Structure formats: C-alpha cells, structure tokens
C-alpha cells in the first residue's frame, strides 16, 4: 500500500488500465565536488530572525548527506546549534572568522562575505 501514495500524484489523470503503474520522476542530486573545488561564501544574516545573528555558509555543491555532515562538523567545532538545508548551512551566532578558518583547514576554498 506504500506504493499508492496519492499525494505524489496530484497532477495525474485517472487511468482505467489495471496494469498502469505510476512512476515518479526522481530528482537527481549533483555529485559532491572535492573540497578544493568548492567555493564557499561565509556571510552573516539578521533578516527574518527577530534581530538574531546567524552565520550562513552558501555555495556548497553536493548531496544533502554531505551537506548535513559538513554542517554537523561546523556546529560541533563552534559549539552552537544550526541547520543544513537547501544547499545552505546556518550556524547560530556570528562565527564568520572561525567558520572560514575551519573550512580552510578542512581544504575548502572559503572566503568571508560581508
């Protein structure tokens, strides 16, 4: 019954063929580039966060698992919380200098934005 998830098929017209199987298109994630090929930009943002500062790491090209692993490493080394989603890592607080130095130590090409 798990194959019959109707929410994924909202744009599909009804079929009377009893052998019809709906095949959803898979979204392919790009392969993760080597750290030396990544161009990461570390910036600070306050908009939409109630005046709180967060450090944003953008420009990561790769799978969501690798993004999550990198985000987890940065959060542990900074000792704060955050998240990693939509190709962007969010670290709570202003840790631009520390994040840039950590990324450079890991072999990434990182530069400080604003």
CSV table of N, CA, C and O in Angstrom, one decimal:
chain,number,residue,atom,x,y,z
A,1,UNK,N,0.8,-1.2,0.0
A,1,UNK,CA,0.0,0.0,0.0
A,1,UNK,C,0.9,1.3,0.0
A,1,UNK,O,0.4,2.3,-0.3
A,2,UNK,N,2.1,1.1,0.4
A,2,UNK,CA,3.0,2.3,0.4
A,2,UNK,C,3.3,2.8,-1.0
A,2,UNK,O,3.7,3.9,-1.2
A,3,UNK,N,3.1,1.9,-2.0
A,3,UNK,CA,3.3,2.3,-3.4
A,3,UNK,C,2.2,3.3,-3.9
A,3,UNK,O,2.4,3.9,-4.9
A,4,UNK,N,1.1,3.3,-3.2
A,4,UNK,CA,0.0,4.0,-3.6
A,4,UNK,C,-0.2,5.3,-2.9
A,4,UNK,O,-1.3,5.6,-2.4
A,5,UNK,N,0.8,6.1,-2.8
A,5,UNK,CA,0.8,7.4,-2.1
A,5,UNK,C,0.2,8.4,-3.1
A,5,UNK,O,0.8,8.9,-4.0
A,6,UNK,N,-1.1,8.9,-2.8
A,6,UNK,CA,-1.8,9.7,-3.8
A,6,UNK,C,-1.3,11.2,-3.8
A,6,UNK,O,-1.5,11.9,-4.7
A,7,UNK,N,-0.6,11.6,-2.7
A,7,UNK,CA,-0.1,13.0,-2.6
A,7,UNK,C,1.0,13.3,-3.7
A,7,UNK,O,1.1,14.4,-4.1
A,8,UNK,N,1.7,12.3,-4.1
A,8,UNK,CA,2.8,12.4,-5.1
A,8,UNK,C,2.2,12.5,-6.5
A,8,UNK,O,2.9,12.8,-7.4
A,9,UNK,N,0.9,12.1,-6.6
A,9,UNK,CA,0.3,12.0,-8.0
A,9,UNK,C,-0.8,13.0,-8.2
A,9,UNK,O,-1.7,12.7,-8.9
A,10,UNK,N,-0.8,14.1,-7.6
A,10,UNK,CA,-1.9,15.1,-7.7
A,10,UNK,C,-2.1,15.6,-9.1
A,10,UNK,O,-3.3,15.9,-9.4
A,11,UNK,N,-1.1,15.6,-10.0
A,11,UNK,CA,-1.3,16.1,-11.3
A,11,UNK,C,-1.6,15.1,-12.3
A,11,UNK,O,-1.6,15.3,-13.5
A,12,UNK,N,-1.9,13.8,-11.9
A,12,UNK,CA,-2.1,12.7,-12.8
A,12,UNK,C,-3.5,12.5,-13.1
A,12,UNK,O,-4.4,12.5,-12.2
A,13,UNK,N,-3.9,12.3,-14.3
A,13,UNK,CA,-5.3,12.0,-14.7
A,13,UNK,C,-5.6,10.5,-14.4
A,13,UNK,O,-4.7,9.7,-14.6
A,14,UNK,N,-6.8,10.2,-14.1
A,14,UNK,CA,-7.2,8.8,-13.8
A,14,UNK,C,-7.0,7.9,-15.0
A,14,UNK,O,-7.3,8.3,-16.2
A,15,UNK,N,-6.5,6.7,-14.8
A,15,UNK,CA,-6.3,5.7,-15.8
A,15,UNK,C,-7.2,4.5,-15.6
A,15,UNK,O,-7.3,4.0,-14.4
A,16,UNK,N,-7.8,4.0,-16.6
A,16,UNK,CA,-8.6,2.8,-16.5
A,16,UNK,C,-7.8,1.5,-16.7
A,16,UNK,O,-8.4,0.4,-16.6
A,17,UNK,N,-6.6,1.6,-17.1
A,17,UNK,CA,-5.7,0.5,-17.3
A,17,UNK,C,-5.4,-0.2,-16.0
A,17,UNK,O,-4.8,0.5,-15.1
A,18,UNK,N,-5.8,-1.4,-15.8
A,18,UNK,CA,-5.5,-2.1,-14.5
A,18,UNK,C,-4.0,-2.3,-14.3
A,18,UNK,O,-3.5,-2.5,-13.1
A,19,UNK,N,-3.2,-2.4,-15.3
A,19,UNK,CA,-1.8,-2.6,-15.2
A,19,UNK,C,-0.9,-1.4,-15.1
A,19,UNK,O,0.3,-1.4,-15.1
A,20,UNK,N,-1.6,-0.2,-15.0
A,20,UNK,CA,-0.9,1.1,-15.0
A,20,UNK,C,-0.1,1.2,-13.7
A,20,UNK,O,-0.7,1.0,-12.6
A,21,UNK,N,1.1,1.6,-13.8
A,21,UNK,CA,1.9,1.9,-12.6
A,21,UNK,C,2.5,3.3,-12.7
A,21,UNK,O,3.1,3.6,-13.7
A,22,UNK,N,2.2,4.1,-11.7
A,22,UNK,CA,2.7,5.5,-11.8
A,22,UNK,C,4.2,5.5,-11.4
A,22,UNK,O,4.6,4.9,-10.4
A,23,UNK,N,5.0,6.1,-12.2
A,23,UNK,CA,6.4,6.2,-12.0
A,23,UNK,C,6.7,7.7,-11.8
A,23,UNK,O,6.5,8.5,-12.7
A,24,UNK,N,7.2,8.0,-10.6
A,24,UNK,CA,7.5,9.4,-10.3
A,24,UNK,C,9.0,9.7,-10.8
A,24,UNK,O,9.8,8.9,-10.7
A,25,UNK,N,9.1,11.0,-11.2
A,25,UNK,CA,10.5,11.4,-11.6
A,25,UNK,C,11.4,11.6,-10.4
A,25,UNK,O,11.0,12.3,-9.5
A,26,UNK,N,12.5,11.0,-10.4
A,26,UNK,CA,13.4,11.2,-9.3
A,26,UNK,C,14.3,12.5,-9.5
A,26,UNK,O,14.8,12.7,-10.6
A,27,UNK,N,14.4,13.2,-8.5
A,27,UNK,CA,15.3,14.4,-8.5
A,27,UNK,C,16.7,14.0,-8.2
A,27,UNK,O,17.0,13.4,-7.2
A,28,UNK,N,17.6,14.2,-9.2
A,28,UNK,CA,19.0,13.8,-9.0
A,28,UNK,C,19.8,14.9,-8.3
A,28,UNK,O,19.7,16.0,-8.7
A,29,UNK,N,20.5,14.5,-7.3
A,29,UNK,CA,21.4,15.4,-6.6
A,29,UNK,C,22.7,15.4,-7.3
A,29,UNK,O,23.2,14.4,-7.8
A,30,UNK,N,23.4,16.6,-7.4
A,30,UNK,CA,24.7,16.6,-8.0
A,30,UNK,C,25.7,15.9,-7.2
A,30,UNK,O,25.6,15.8,-6.0
A,31,UNK,N,26.7,15.3,-7.8
A,31,UNK,CA,27.8,14.7,-7.1
A,31,UNK,C,28.6,15.7,-6.3
A,31,UNK,O,28.7,16.9,-6.7
A,32,UNK,N,29.1,15.3,-5.1
A,32,UNK,CA,29.8,16.2,-4.3
A,32,UNK,C,31.2,16.5,-4.9
A,32,UNK,O,31.9,15.5,-5.2
A,33,UNK,N,31.5,17.7,-5.0
A,33,UNK,CA,32.8,18.1,-5.5
A,33,UNK,C,33.8,18.0,-4.4
A,33,UNK,O,33.5,17.9,-3.2
A,34,UNK,N,35.1,17.9,-4.8
A,34,UNK,CA,36.2,17.8,-3.8
A,34,UNK,C,36.2,19.1,-3.1
A,34,UNK,O,35.8,20.1,-3.6
A,35,UNK,N,36.7,19.1,-1.8
A,35,UNK,CA,36.8,20.3,-1.0
A,35,UNK,C,37.6,21.4,-1.7
A,35,UNK,O,37.3,22.6,-1.6
A,36,UNK,N,38.6,21.1,-2.5
A,36,UNK,CA,39.4,22.1,-3.1
A,36,UNK,C,38.7,22.7,-4.3
A,36,UNK,O,39.1,23.8,-4.8
A,37,UNK,N,37.6,22.1,-4.8
A,37,UNK,CA,36.8,22.7,-5.9
A,37,UNK,C,35.6,23.4,-5.4
A,37,UNK,O,34.9,24.1,-6.2
A,38,UNK,N,35.3,23.4,-4.1
A,38,UNK,CA,34.1,24.1,-3.6
A,38,UNK,C,34.5,25.5,-3.4
A,38,UNK,O,35.5,25.8,-2.8
A,39,UNK,N,33.6,26.4,-3.8
A,39,UNK,CA,33.7,27.8,-3.5
A,39,UNK,C,32.6,28.3,-2.5
A,39,UNK,O,31.5,28.5,-2.9
A,40,UNK,N,33.0,28.3,-1.2
A,40,UNK,CA,32.0,28.6,-0.2
A,40,UNK,C,32.1,30.0,0.2
A,40,UNK,O,33.2,30.6,0.4
A,41,UNK,N,31.0,30.7,0.5
A,41,UNK,CA,31.0,32.1,0.9
A,41,UNK,C,30.3,32.1,2.3
A,41,UNK,O,29.2,31.6,2.5
A,42,UNK,N,31.0,32.7,3.3
A,42,UNK,CA,30.5,32.7,4.7
A,42,UNK,C,30.1,34.2,4.9
A,42,UNK,O,30.8,35.1,4.9
A,43,UNK,N,28.8,34.3,5.2
A,43,UNK,CA,28.2,35.6,5.5
A,43,UNK,C,27.4,35.6,6.8
A,43,UNK,O,27.2,34.6,7.4
A,44,UNK,N,26.9,36.8,7.2
A,44,UNK,CA,26.1,36.9,8.3
A,44,UNK,C,24.7,37.5,7.9
A,44,UNK,O,24.6,38.2,6.9
A,45,UNK,N,23.7,37.0,8.6
A,45,UNK,CA,22.3,37.5,8.2
A,45,UNK,C,21.5,37.7,9.5
A,45,UNK,O,21.7,37.0,10.5
A,46,UNK,N,20.6,38.7,9.4
A,46,UNK,CA,19.8,39.0,10.5
A,46,UNK,C,18.3,39.1,10.1
A,46,UNK,O,17.4,39.2,10.9
A,47,UNK,N,18.0,39.1,8.8
A,47,UNK,CA,16.7,39.3,8.3
A,47,UNK,C,15.8,38.1,8.6
A,47,UNK,O,16.1,37.0,8.4
A,48,UNK,N,14.6,38.4,9.1
A,48,UNK,CA,13.6,37.4,9.4
A,48,UNK,C,13.9,36.5,10.6
A,48,UNK,O,13.4,35.4,10.7
A,49,UNK,N,14.8,36.9,11.4
A,49,UNK,CA,15.2,36.1,12.6
A,49,UNK,C,15.1,36.8,13.9
A,49,UNK,O,15.7,36.5,14.8
A,50,UNK,N,14.2,37.8,13.9
A,50,UNK,CA,14.0,38.6,15.1
A,50,UNK,C,15.2,39.3,15.6
A,50,UNK,O,15.4,39.5,16.9
A,51,UNK,N,16.1,39.8,14.8
A,51,UNK,CA,17.3,40.5,15.2
A,51,UNK,C,18.5,39.6,15.6
A,51,UNK,O,19.5,40.1,15.8
A,52,UNK,N,18.3,38.3,15.6
A,52,UNK,CA,19.3,37.4,16.0
A,52,UNK,C,20.3,37.3,14.8
A,52,UNK,O,19.9,37.3,13.6
A,53,UNK,N,21.6,37.1,15.1
A,53,UNK,CA,22.6,36.9,14.0
A,53,UNK,C,22.8,35.4,13.8
A,53,UNK,O,22.9,34.6,14.7
A,54,UNK,N,22.9,35.1,12.5
A,54,UNK,CA,23.3,33.7,12.1
A,54,UNK,C,24.4,33.8,11.0
A,54,UNK,O,24.4,34.8,10.3
A,55,UNK,N,25.2,32.8,11.0
A,55,UNK,CA,26.3,32.7,10.0
A,55,UNK,C,25.8,31.8,8.9
A,55,UNK,O,25.4,30.7,9.2
A,56,UNK,N,25.9,32.2,7.7
A,56,UNK,CA,25.4,31.4,6.6
A,56,UNK,C,26.6,31.0,5.7
A,56,UNK,O,27.4,31.8,5.4
A,57,UNK,N,26.6,29.7,5.4
A,57,UNK,CA,27.6,29.2,4.5
A,57,UNK,C,26.9,28.7,3.3
A,57,UNK,O,26.1,27.8,3.3
A,58,UNK,N,27.2,29.4,2.1
A,58,UNK,CA,26.5,29.1,0.9
A,58,UNK,C,27.5,28.7,-0.2
A,58,UNK,O,28.6,29.0,-0.1
A,59,UNK,N,26.9,28.1,-1.3
A,59,UNK,CA,27.8,27.7,-2.4
A,59,UNK,C,28.2,26.3,-2.4
A,59,UNK,O,29.0,25.9,-3.3
A,60,UNK,N,27.7,25.5,-1.5
A,60,UNK,CA,28.1,24.1,-1.4
A,60,UNK,C,27.4,23.3,-2.6
A,60,UNK,O,26.2,23.4,-2.8
A,61,UNK,N,28.2,22.5,-3.3
A,61,UNK,CA,27.7,21.7,-4.4
A,61,UNK,C,27.9,20.2,-4.0
A,61,UNK,O,29.0,19.8,-3.9
A,62,UNK,N,26.8,19.5,-3.8
A,62,UNK,CA,26.9,18.1,-3.5
A,62,UNK,C,25.6,17.6,-2.9
A,62,UNK,O,24.5,18.2,-3.0
A,63,UNK,N,25.7,16.4,-2.4
A,63,UNK,CA,24.5,15.7,-1.9
A,63,UNK,C,24.0,16.3,-0.6
A,63,UNK,O,24.8,16.9,0.1
A,64,UNK,N,22.8,16.0,-0.2
A,64,UNK,CA,22.3,16.5,1.1
A,64,UNK,C,22.9,15.9,2.3
A,64,UNK,O,23.1,16.5,3.3
A,65,UNK,N,23.4,14.6,2.1
A,65,UNK,CA,24.1,13.9,3.2
A,65,UNK,C,25.4,14.6,3.5
A,65,UNK,O,25.8,14.8,4.7
A,66,UNK,N,26.1,14.9,2.4
A,66,UNK,CA,27.4,15.6,2.6
A,66,UNK,C,27.3,17.0,3.2
A,66,UNK,O,28.1,17.4,4.0
A,67,UNK,N,26.2,17.7,2.8
A,67,UNK,CA,25.9,19.0,3.4
A,67,UNK,C,25.6,18.9,4.8
A,67,UNK,O,26.1,19.7,5.7
A,68,UNK,N,24.8,17.9,5.2
A,68,UNK,CA,24.5,17.7,6.6
A,68,UNK,C,25.7,17.3,7.4
A,68,UNK,O,25.9,17.8,8.6
A,69,UNK,N,26.6,16.5,6.9
A,69,UNK,CA,27.8,16.1,7.6
A,69,UNK,C,28.7,17.4,7.8
A,69,UNK,O,29.3,17.5,8.9
A,70,UNK,N,28.9,18.2,6.8
A,70,UNK,CA,29.7,19.4,6.9
A,70,UNK,C,29.0,20.4,7.9
A,70,UNK,O,29.7,20.9,8.8
A,71,UNK,N,27.7,20.5,7.9
A,71,UNK,CA,27.0,21.3,8.9
A,71,UNK,C,27.2,20.8,10.3
A,71,UNK,O,27.4,21.6,11.2
A,72,UNK,N,27.1,19.5,10.5
A,72,UNK,CA,27.3,18.9,11.8
A,72,UNK,C,28.7,19.2,12.3
A,72,UNK,O,28.9,19.6,13.5
A,73,UNK,N,29.7,19.1,11.4
A,73,UNK,CA,31.1,19.3,11.8
A,73,UNK,C,31.3,20.8,12.3
A,73,UNK,O,31.9,21.1,13.3
A,74,UNK,N,30.7,21.7,11.5
A,74,UNK,CA,30.9,23.1,11.8
A,74,UNK,C,30.2,23.5,13.1
A,74,UNK,O,30.7,24.2,13.9
A,75,UNK,N,29.0,22.9,13.3
A,75,UNK,CA,28.2,23.2,14.6
A,75,UNK,C,29.0,22.6,15.8
A,75,UNK,O,29.0,23.3,16.8
A,76,UNK,N,29.6,21.5,15.7
A,76,UNK,CA,30.3,20.9,16.8
A,76,UNK,C,31.6,21.7,17.1
A,76,UNK,O,31.9,22.0,18.3
A,77,UNK,N,32.3,22.1,16.1
A,77,UNK,CA,33.5,22.9,16.3
A,77,UNK,C,33.3,24.3,16.8
A,77,UNK,O,34.1,24.9,17.5
A,78,UNK,N,32.1,24.8,16.5
A,78,UNK,CA,31.7,26.2,17.0
A,78,UNK,C,31.0,26.1,18.3
A,78,UNK,O,30.9,27.0,19.1
A,79,UNK,N,30.5,24.9,18.6
A,79,UNK,CA,29.8,24.7,19.9
A,79,UNK,C,28.4,25.4,20.0
A,79,UNK,O,28.0,25.8,21.0
A,80,UNK,N,27.8,25.5,18.8
A,80,UNK,CA,26.4,26.1,18.8
A,80,UNK,C,25.5,25.2,17.9
A,80,UNK,O,25.9,24.2,17.4
A,81,UNK,N,24.3,25.7,17.8
A,81,UNK,CA,23.3,25.0,17.0
A,81,UNK,C,23.2,25.5,15.6
A,81,UNK,O,23.9,26.5,15.3
A,82,UNK,N,22.4,25.0,14.8
A,82,UNK,CA,22.2,25.4,13.5
A,82,UNK,C,21.5,24.4,12.6
A,82,UNK,O,20.9,23.4,13.2
A,83,UNK,N,21.5,24.6,11.3
A,83,UNK,CA,20.8,23.6,10.4
A,83,UNK,C,21.5,23.6,9.1
A,83,UNK,O,22.3,24.5,8.8
A,84,UNK,N,21.2,22.6,8.3
A,84,UNK,CA,21.8,22.5,7.0
A,84,UNK,C,20.7,22.0,6.0
A,84,UNK,O,20.3,20.8,6.1
A,85,UNK,N,20.2,22.9,5.2
A,85,UNK,CA,19.2,22.5,4.2
A,85,UNK,C,19.2,23.5,3.1
A,85,UNK,O,19.7,24.6,3.2
A,86,UNK,N,18.6,23.0,2.0
A,86,UNK,CA,18.5,23.8,0.7
A,86,UNK,C,19.9,24.4,0.3
A,86,UNK,O,20.0,25.5,-0.2
A,87,UNK,N,20.9,23.5,0.4
A,87,UNK,CA,22.2,23.9,-0.1
A,87,UNK,C,22.9,25.0,0.8
A,87,UNK,O,23.8,25.6,0.3
A,88,UNK,N,22.4,25.2,2.0
A,88,UNK,CA,23.0,26.3,2.8
A,88,UNK,C,23.1,25.8,4.3
A,88,UNK,O,22.2,25.1,4.8
A,89,UNK,N,24.2,26.2,4.9
A,89,UNK,CA,24.4,25.8,6.3
A,89,UNK,C,24.2,27.1,7.2
A,89,UNK,O,24.7,28.1,6.9
A,90,UNK,N,23.4,26.9,8.2
A,90,UNK,CA,23.1,28.0,9.1
A,90,UNK,C,23.7,27.7,10.5
A,90,UNK,O,23.4,26.7,11.0
A,91,UNK,N,24.5,28.6,11.0
A,91,UNK,CA,25.2,28.5,12.3
A,91,UNK,C,24.7,29.6,13.2
A,91,UNK,O,24.7,30.8,12.7
A,92,UNK,N,24.2,29.3,14.4
A,92,UNK,CA,23.6,30.4,15.2
A,92,UNK,C,24.8,31.2,15.8
A,92,UNK,O,25.7,30.7,16.4
A,93,UNK,N,24.7,32.5,15.6
A,93,UNK,CA,25.7,33.5,16.1
A,93,UNK,C,26.6,33.9,15.0
A,93,UNK,O,26.6,33.5,13.9
A,94,UNK,N,27.5,34.9,15.4
A,94,UNK,CA,28.4,35.5,14.5
A,94,UNK,C,29.8,34.7,14.6
A,94,UNK,O,30.6,35.0,15.5
A,95,UNK,N,30.0,33.7,13.8
A,95,UNK,CA,31.2,32.9,13.8
A,95,UNK,C,31.9,32.9,12.4
A,95,UNK,O,32.5,31.9,12.0
A,96,UNK,N,31.8,34.0,11.7
A,96,UNK,CA,32.3,34.1,10.3
A,96,UNK,C,33.8,33.7,10.3
A,96,UNK,O,34.2,32.9,9.5
A,97,UNK,N,34.6,34.4,11.1
A,97,UNK,CA,36.1,34.2,11.1
A,97,UNK,C,36.4,32.7,11.5
A,97,UNK,O,37.3,32.1,10.8
A,98,UNK,N,35.8,32.2,12.5
A,98,UNK,CA,36.1,30.8,12.9
A,98,UNK,C,35.6,29.8,11.9
A,98,UNK,O,36.4,28.9,11.6
A,99,UNK,N,34.5,30.0,11.2
A,99,UNK,CA,34.0,29.1,10.2
A,99,UNK,C,34.9,29.1,9.0
A,99,UNK,O,35.2,28.1,8.5
A,100,UNK,N,35.4,30.3,8.6
A,100,UNK,CA,36.3,30.4,7.5
A,100,UNK,C,37.6,29.7,7.8
A,100,UNK,O,38.1,28.9,6.9
A,101,UNK,N,38.1,29.8,9.0
A,101,UNK,CA,39.4,29.1,9.3
A,101,UNK,C,39.2,27.6,9.4
A,101,UNK,O,40.0,26.8,9.0
A,102,UNK,N,38.0,27.2,9.9
A,102,UNK,CA,37.8,25.7,10.0
A,102,UNK,C,37.6,25.1,8.6
A,102,UNK,O,38.2,24.1,8.3
A,103,UNK,N,36.9,25.8,7.7
A,103,UNK,CA,36.7,25.3,6.3
A,103,UNK,C,38.1,25.3,5.6
A,103,UNK,O,38.3,24.4,4.8
A,104,UNK,N,38.9,26.3,5.8
A,104,UNK,CA,40.2,26.3,5.1
A,104,UNK,C,41.1,25.2,5.6
A,104,UNK,O,41.9,24.6,4.9
A,105,UNK,N,41.0,24.9,6.9
A,105,UNK,CA,41.8,23.8,7.5
A,105,UNK,C,41.3,22.4,6.9
A,105,UNK,O,42.1,21.5,6.8
A,106,UNK,N,40.0,22.4,6.6
A,106,UNK,CA,39.5,21.1,6.0
A,106,UNK,C,39.7,21.0,4.5
A,106,UNK,O,39.4,20.0,3.9
A,107,UNK,N,40.3,22.1,3.9
A,107,UNK,CA,40.7,22.0,2.5
A,107,UNK,C,39.7,22.7,1.6
A,107,UNK,O,39.9,22.6,0.3
A,108,UNK,N,38.7,23.4,2.1
A,108,UNK,CA,37.7,24.1,1.2
A,108,UNK,C,38.3,25.4,0.9
A,108,UNK,O,39.1,26.0,1.6
A,109,UNK,N,37.8,25.9,-0.3
A,109,UNK,CA,38.1,27.3,-0.7
A,109,UNK,C,36.9,28.2,-0.1
A,109,UNK,O,35.8,28.1,-0.6
A,110,UNK,N,37.2,28.8,1.0
A,110,UNK,CA,36.2,29.6,1.6
A,110,UNK,C,36.6,31.1,1.8
A,110,UNK,O,37.8,31.3,2.0
A,111,UNK,N,35.7,32.0,1.6
A,111,UNK,CA,36.0,33.4,1.8
A,111,UNK,C,34.9,34.0,2.6
A,111,UNK,O,33.7,33.6,2.5
A,112,UNK,N,35.2,35.1,3.3
A,112,UNK,CA,34.3,35.8,4.1
A,112,UNK,C,33.5,36.8,3.3
A,112,UNK,O,34.1,37.5,2.5
A,113,UNK,N,32.2,36.8,3.4
A,113,UNK,CA,31.4,37.7,2.6
A,113,UNK,C,31.3,39.0,3.3
A,113,UNK,O,32.4,39.6,3.6
A,114,UNK,N,30.1,39.5,3.7
A,114,UNK,CA,30.0,40.8,4.3
A,114,UNK,C,30.5,40.8,5.7
A,114,UNK,O,30.5,40.1,6.5
